[in-house]
mmCIF file of C-alpha atoms in Angstrom:
data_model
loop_
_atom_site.group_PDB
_atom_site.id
_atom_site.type_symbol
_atom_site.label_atom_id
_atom_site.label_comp_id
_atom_site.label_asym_id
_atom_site.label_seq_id
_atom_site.Cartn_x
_atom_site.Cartn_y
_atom_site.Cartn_z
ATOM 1 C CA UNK A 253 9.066 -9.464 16.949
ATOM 2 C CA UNK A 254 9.930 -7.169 13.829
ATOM 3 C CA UNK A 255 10.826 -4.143 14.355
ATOM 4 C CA UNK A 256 9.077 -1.400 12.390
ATOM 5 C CA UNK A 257 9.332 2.422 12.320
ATOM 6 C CA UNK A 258 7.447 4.163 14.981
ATOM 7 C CA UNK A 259 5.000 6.084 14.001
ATOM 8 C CA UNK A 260 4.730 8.383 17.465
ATOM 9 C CA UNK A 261 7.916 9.020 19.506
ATOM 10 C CA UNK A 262 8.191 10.832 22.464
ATOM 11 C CA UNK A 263 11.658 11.504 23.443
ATOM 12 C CA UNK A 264 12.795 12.653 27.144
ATOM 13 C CA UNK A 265 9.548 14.151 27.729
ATOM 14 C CA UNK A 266 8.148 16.258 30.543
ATOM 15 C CA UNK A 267 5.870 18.309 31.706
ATOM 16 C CA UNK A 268 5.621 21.042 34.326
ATOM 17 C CA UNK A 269 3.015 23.162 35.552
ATOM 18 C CA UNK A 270 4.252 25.412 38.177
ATOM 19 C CA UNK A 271 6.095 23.879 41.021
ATOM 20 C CA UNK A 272 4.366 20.490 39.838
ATOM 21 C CA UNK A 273 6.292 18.129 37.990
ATOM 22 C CA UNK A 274 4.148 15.464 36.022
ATOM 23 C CA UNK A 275 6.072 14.075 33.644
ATOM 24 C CA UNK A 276 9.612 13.096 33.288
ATOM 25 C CA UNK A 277 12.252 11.801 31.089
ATOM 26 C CA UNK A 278 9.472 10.180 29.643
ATOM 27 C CA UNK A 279 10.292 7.723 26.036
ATOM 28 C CA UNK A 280 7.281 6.199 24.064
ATOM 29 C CA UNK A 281 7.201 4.584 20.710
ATOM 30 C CA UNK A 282 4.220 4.036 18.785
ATOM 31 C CA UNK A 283 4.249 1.413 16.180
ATOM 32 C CA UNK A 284 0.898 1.113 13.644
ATOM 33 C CA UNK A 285 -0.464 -2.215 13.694
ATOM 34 C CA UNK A 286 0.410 -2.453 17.511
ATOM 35 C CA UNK A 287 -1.266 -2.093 20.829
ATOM 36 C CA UNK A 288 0.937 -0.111 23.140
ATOM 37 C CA UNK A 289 -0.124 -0.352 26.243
ATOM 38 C CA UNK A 290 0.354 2.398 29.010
ATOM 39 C CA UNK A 291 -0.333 1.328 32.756
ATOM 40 C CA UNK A 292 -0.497 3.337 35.789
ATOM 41 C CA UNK A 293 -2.700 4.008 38.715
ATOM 42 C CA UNK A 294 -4.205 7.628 39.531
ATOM 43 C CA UNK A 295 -1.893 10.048 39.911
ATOM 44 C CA UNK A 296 0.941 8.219 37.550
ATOM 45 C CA UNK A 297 1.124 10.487 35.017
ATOM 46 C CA UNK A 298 -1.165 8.488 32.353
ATOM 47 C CA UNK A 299 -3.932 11.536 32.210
ATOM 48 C CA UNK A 300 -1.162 14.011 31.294
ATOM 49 C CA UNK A 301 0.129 11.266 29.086
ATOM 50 C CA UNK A 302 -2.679 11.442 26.722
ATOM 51 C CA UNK A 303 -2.972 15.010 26.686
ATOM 52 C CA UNK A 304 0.248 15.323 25.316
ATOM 53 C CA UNK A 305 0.158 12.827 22.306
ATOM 54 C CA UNK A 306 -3.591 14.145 22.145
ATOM 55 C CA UNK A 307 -2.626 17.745 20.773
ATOM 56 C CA UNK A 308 -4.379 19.350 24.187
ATOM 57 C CA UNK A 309 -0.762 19.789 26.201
ATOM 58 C CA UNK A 310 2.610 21.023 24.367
ATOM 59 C CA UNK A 311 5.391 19.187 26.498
ATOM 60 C CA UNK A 312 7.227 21.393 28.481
ATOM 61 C CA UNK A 313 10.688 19.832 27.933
ATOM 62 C CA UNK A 314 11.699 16.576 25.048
ATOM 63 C CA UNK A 315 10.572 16.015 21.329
ATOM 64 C CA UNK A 316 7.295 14.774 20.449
ATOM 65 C CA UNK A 317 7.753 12.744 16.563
ATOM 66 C CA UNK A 318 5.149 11.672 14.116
ATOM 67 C CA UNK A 319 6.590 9.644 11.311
ATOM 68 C CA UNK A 320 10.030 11.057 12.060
ATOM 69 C CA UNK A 321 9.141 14.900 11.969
ATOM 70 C CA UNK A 322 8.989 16.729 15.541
ATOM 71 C CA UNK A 323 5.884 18.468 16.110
ATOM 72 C CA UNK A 324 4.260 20.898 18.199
ATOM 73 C CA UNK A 325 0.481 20.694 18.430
ATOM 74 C CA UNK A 326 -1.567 23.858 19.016
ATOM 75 C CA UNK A 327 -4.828 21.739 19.693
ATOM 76 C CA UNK A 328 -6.384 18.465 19.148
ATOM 77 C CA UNK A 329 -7.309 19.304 16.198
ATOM 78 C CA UNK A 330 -3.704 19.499 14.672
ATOM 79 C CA UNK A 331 -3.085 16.042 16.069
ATOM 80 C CA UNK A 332 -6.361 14.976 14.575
ATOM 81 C CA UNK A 333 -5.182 16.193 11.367
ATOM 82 C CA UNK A 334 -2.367 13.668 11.214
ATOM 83 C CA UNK A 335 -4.651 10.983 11.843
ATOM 84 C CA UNK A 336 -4.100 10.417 16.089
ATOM 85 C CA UNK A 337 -7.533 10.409 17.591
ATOM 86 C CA UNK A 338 -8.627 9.801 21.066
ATOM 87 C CA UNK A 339 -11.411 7.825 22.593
ATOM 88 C CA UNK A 340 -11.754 9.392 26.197
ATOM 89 C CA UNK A 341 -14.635 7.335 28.705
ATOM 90 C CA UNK A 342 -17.352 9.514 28.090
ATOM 91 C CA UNK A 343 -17.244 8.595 24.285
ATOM 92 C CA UNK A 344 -18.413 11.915 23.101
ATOM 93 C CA UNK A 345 -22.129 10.264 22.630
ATOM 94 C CA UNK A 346 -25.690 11.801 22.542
ATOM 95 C CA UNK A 347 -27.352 9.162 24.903
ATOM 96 C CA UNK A 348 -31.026 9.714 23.094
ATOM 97 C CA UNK A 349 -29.217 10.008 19.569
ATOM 98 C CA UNK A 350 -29.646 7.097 17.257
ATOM 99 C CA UNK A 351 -26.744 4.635 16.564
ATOM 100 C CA UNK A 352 -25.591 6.461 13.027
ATOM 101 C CA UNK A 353 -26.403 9.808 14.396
ATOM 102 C CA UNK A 354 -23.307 9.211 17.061
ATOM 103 C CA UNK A 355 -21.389 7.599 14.114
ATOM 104 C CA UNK A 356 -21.332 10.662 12.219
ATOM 105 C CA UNK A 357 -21.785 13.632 14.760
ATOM 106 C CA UNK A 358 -20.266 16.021 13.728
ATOM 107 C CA UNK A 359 -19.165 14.665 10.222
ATOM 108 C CA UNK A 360 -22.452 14.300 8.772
ATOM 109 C CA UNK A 361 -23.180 13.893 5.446
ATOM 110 C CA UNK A 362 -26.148 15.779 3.269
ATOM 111 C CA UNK A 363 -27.505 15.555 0.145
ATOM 112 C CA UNK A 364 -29.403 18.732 -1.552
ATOM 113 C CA UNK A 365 -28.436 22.543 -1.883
ATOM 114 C CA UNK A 366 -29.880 25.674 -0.295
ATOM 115 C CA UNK A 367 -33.060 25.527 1.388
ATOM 116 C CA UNK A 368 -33.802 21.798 0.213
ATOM 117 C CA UNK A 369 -30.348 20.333 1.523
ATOM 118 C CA UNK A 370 -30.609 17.855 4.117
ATOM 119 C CA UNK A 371 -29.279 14.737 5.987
ATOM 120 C CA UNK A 372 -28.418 11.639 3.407
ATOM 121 C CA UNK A 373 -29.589 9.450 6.248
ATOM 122 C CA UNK A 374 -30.093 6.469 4.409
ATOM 123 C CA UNK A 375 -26.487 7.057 3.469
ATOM 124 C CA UNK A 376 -25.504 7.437 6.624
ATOM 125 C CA UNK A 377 -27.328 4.427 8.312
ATOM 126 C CA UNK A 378 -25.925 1.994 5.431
ATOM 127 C CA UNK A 379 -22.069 3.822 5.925
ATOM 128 C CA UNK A 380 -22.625 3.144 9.855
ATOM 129 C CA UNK A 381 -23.761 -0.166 9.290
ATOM 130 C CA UNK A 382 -20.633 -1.896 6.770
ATOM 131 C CA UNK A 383 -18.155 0.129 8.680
ATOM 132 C CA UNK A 384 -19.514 -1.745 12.035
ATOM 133 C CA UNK A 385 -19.789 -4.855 10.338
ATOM 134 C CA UNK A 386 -16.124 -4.656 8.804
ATOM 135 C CA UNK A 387 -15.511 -4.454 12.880
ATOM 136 C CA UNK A 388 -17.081 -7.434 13.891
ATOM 137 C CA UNK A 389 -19.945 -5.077 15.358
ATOM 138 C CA UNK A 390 -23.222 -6.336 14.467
ATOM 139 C CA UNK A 391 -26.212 -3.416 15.071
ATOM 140 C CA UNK A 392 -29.513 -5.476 14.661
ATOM 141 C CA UNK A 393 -31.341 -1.841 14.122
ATOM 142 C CA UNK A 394 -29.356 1.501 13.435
ATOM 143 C CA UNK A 395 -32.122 3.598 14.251
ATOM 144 C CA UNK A 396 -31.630 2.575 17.969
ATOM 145 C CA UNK A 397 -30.753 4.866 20.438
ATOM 146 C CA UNK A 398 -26.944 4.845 22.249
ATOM 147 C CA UNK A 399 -28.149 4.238 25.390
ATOM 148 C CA UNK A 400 -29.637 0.965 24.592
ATOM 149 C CA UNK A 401 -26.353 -0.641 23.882
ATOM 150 C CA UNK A 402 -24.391 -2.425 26.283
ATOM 151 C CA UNK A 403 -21.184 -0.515 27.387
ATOM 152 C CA UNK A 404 -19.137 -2.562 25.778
ATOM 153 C CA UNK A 405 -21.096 -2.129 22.301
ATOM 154 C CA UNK A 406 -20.480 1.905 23.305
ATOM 155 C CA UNK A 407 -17.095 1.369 22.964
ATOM 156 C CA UNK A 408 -16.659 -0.684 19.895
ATOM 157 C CA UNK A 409 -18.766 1.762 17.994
ATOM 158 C CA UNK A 410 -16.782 4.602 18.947
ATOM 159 C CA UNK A 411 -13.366 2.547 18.047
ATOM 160 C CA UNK A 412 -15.479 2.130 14.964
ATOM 161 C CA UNK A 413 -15.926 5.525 14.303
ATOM 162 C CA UNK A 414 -12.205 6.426 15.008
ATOM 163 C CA UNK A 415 -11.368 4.176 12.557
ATOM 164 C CA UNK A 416 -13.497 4.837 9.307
ATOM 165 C CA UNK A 417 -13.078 8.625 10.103
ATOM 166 C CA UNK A 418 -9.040 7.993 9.516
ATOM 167 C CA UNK A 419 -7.875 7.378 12.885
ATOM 168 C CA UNK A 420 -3.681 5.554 12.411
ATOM 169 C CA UNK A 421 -3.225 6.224 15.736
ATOM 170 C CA UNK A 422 -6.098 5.231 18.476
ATOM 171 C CA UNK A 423 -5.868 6.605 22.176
ATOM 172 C CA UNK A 424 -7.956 4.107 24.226
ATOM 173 C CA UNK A 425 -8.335 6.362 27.502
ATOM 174 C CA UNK A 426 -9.069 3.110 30.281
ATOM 175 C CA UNK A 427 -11.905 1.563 27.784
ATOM 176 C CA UNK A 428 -12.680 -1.087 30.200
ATOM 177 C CA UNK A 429 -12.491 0.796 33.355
ATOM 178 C CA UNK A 430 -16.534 0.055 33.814
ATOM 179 C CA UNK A 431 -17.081 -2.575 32.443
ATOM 180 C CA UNK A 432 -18.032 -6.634 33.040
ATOM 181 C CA UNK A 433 -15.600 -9.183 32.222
ATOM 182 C CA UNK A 434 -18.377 -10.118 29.416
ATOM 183 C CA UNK A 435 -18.288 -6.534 28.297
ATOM 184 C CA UNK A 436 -14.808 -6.015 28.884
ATOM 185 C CA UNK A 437 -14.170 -8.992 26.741
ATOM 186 C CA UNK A 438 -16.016 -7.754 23.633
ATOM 187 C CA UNK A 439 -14.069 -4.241 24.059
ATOM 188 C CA UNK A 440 -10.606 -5.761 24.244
ATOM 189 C CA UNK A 441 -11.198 -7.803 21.124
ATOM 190 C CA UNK A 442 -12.005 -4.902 18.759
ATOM 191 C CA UNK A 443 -8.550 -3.666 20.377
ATOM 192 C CA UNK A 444 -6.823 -6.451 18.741
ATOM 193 C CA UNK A 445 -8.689 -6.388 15.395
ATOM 194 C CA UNK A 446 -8.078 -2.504 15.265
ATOM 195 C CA UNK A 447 -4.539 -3.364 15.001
ATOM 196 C CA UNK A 448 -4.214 -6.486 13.402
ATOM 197 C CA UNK A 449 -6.574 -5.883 10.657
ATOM 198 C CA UNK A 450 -6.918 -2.276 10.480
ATOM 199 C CA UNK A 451 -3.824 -1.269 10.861
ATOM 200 C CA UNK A 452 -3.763 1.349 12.948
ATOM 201 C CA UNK A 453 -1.312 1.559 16.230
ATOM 202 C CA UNK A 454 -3.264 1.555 19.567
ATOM 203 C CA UNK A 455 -2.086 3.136 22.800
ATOM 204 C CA UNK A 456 -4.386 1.053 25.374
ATOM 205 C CA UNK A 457 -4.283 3.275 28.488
ATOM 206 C CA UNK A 458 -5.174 1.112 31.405
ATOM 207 C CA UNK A 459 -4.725 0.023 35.522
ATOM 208 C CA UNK A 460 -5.852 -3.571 34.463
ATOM 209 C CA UNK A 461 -2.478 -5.755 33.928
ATOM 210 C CA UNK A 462 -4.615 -8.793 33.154
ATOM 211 C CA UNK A 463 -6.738 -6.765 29.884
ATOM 212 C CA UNK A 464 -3.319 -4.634 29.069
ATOM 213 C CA UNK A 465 -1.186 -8.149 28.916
ATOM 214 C CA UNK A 466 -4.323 -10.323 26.313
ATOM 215 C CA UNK A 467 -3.862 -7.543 23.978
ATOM 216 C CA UNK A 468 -0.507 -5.916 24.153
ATOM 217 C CA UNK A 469 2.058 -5.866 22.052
ATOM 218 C CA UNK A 470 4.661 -3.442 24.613
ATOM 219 C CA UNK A 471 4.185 -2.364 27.414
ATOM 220 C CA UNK A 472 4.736 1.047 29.609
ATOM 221 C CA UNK A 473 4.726 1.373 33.425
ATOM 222 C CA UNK A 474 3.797 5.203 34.835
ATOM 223 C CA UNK A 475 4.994 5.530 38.517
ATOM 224 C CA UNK A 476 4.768 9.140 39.744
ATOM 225 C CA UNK A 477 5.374 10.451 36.414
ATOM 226 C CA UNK A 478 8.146 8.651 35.593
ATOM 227 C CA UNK A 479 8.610 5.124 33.492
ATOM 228 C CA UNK A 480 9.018 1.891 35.801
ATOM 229 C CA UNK A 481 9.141 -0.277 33.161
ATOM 230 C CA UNK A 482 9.070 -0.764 28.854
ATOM 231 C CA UNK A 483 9.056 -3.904 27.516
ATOM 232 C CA UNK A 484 8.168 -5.634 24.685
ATOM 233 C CA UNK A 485 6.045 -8.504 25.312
ATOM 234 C CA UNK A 486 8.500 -11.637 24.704
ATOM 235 C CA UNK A 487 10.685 -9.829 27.598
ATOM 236 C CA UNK A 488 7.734 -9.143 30.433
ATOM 237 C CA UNK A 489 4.990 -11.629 32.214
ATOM 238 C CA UNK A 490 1.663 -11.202 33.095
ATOM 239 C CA UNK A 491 3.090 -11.493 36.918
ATOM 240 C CA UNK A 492 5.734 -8.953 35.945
ATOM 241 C CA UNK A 493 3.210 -6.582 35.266
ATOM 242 C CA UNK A 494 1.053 -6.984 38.533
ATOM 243 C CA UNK A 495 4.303 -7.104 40.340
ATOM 244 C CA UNK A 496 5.279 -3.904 39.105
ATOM 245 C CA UNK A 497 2.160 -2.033 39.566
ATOM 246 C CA UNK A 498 1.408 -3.180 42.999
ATOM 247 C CA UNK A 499 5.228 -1.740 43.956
ATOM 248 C CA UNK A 500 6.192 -4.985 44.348
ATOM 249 C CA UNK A 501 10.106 -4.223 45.477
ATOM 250 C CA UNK A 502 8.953 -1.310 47.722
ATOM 251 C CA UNK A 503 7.177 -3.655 49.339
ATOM 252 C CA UNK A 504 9.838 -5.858 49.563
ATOM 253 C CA UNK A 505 12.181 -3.443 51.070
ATOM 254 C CA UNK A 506 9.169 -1.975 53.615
ATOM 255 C CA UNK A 507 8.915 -6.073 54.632
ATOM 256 C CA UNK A 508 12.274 -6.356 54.758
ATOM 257 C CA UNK A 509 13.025 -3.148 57.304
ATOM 258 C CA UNK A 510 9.665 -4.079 59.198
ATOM 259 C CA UNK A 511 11.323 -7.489 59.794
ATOM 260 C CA UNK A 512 14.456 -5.742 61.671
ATOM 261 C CA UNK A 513 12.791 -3.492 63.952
#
């Protein structure tokens, strides 16, 4: 595989809060056009992780980069700015909103001035609608409400939204955490086109070695707050993965000393 120029690097990273160590030593590189995938179980570190590139946490020790610059992030919105957006699990959604209200909350778009100024809706709907399509995401009627999608629809329209809204970097916070393997299926292939046709560089955060390895490009091992493992994906198996995350060599060693007593 190429090489490219990162667009995110985190260099010797940590993070402390009080007597708690979360992160250390930790190194990430962000490439656009890639998915970098980030696994862990609870409690590795991935949470604080996100936070970081997110804009929410300033690391306590290391250099965060964007495009070759160091930066320090006050809030989201300053990472925002720069064009890294996260999609957490709750998808920041209205439930009983229609589907191109949740497309543009927040970012909507009026027409008018004064006390005649309203919503361009029909701009809105038709925005929604190619910027879905351009995804693969087919809405059979816009004015439906979120909650009538399938989970995995959920997701693709908030990837989606990331996207037209000027997302280059995309933090997938476990996407497929709840979902079917029909679901999860749909999700993990708008993960792929969001990097191989848009562009933009994913960081798939994730416990599932099997979804992390059909879309992944590297790949990052959290244990305890520290890296186990980064490697690209010529260099690492799907087994390598699972045997990684399930502590395969600790387990080794506790079979090993188990044998002798």
């Amino acid at each position: 595989m190429e090489n490219k120029k990162p667009f995110i690097e985190l260099s010797n990273v940590g993070k402390v809060f009080g007597a708690i160590r979360a992160l250390k030593d930790i190194n990430l590189s962000v490439e656009l056009g890639m998915v970098s995938c980030v696994l862990g179980d609870n409690g590795a570190g991935k949470s604080t992780l996100i936070s970081i590139i997110s804009g929410l946490y300033s690391p306590t020790e290391g250099d965060y980069l964007v495009d070759g610059e160091k930066k320090l992030f006050s809030s989201p919105r300053d990472a925002l700015d720069l064009g890294i957006s996260t999609v957490y699990q709750g998808l920041a959604m209205v439930p009983l909103m229609p589907v191109w209200r949740n497309f543009f909350l927040g970012s909507e778009i009026s027409t008018g001035r004064g006390l005649a100024r309203r919503l361009d809706r029909s701009k809105m709907k038709q925005i929604a609608a190619d910027a879905l399509k351009e995804m693969g995401i087919v809405i059979k009627d816009m004015e439906q409400t979120v909650n009538t999608l399938s989970g995995g629809q959920r997701q693709c329209v908030a990837i989606a939204r990331a996207i037209h809204f000027g997302a280059r970097v995309l933090i997938l916070d476990e996407p497929t955490a709840a979902l079917g393997v029909k679901q999860s299926g749909v999700v993990l292939k708008y993960i792929a086109s969001a990097a191989r046709d848009a562009g933009v560089g994913v960081i798939f955060i994730t416990h599932n070695p099997h979804h992390a390895y059909m879309v992944g490009d590297s790949f990052t091992i959290l244990s305890q707050g520290e890296i186990g493992l980064t490697a690209r994906r010529s260099e690492v198996s799907v087994d390598d993965l699972i045997y990684r995350m399930s502590g395969g060599a600790e387990l080794e060693s506790l079979e090993h000393e188990l044998a002798n007593v």
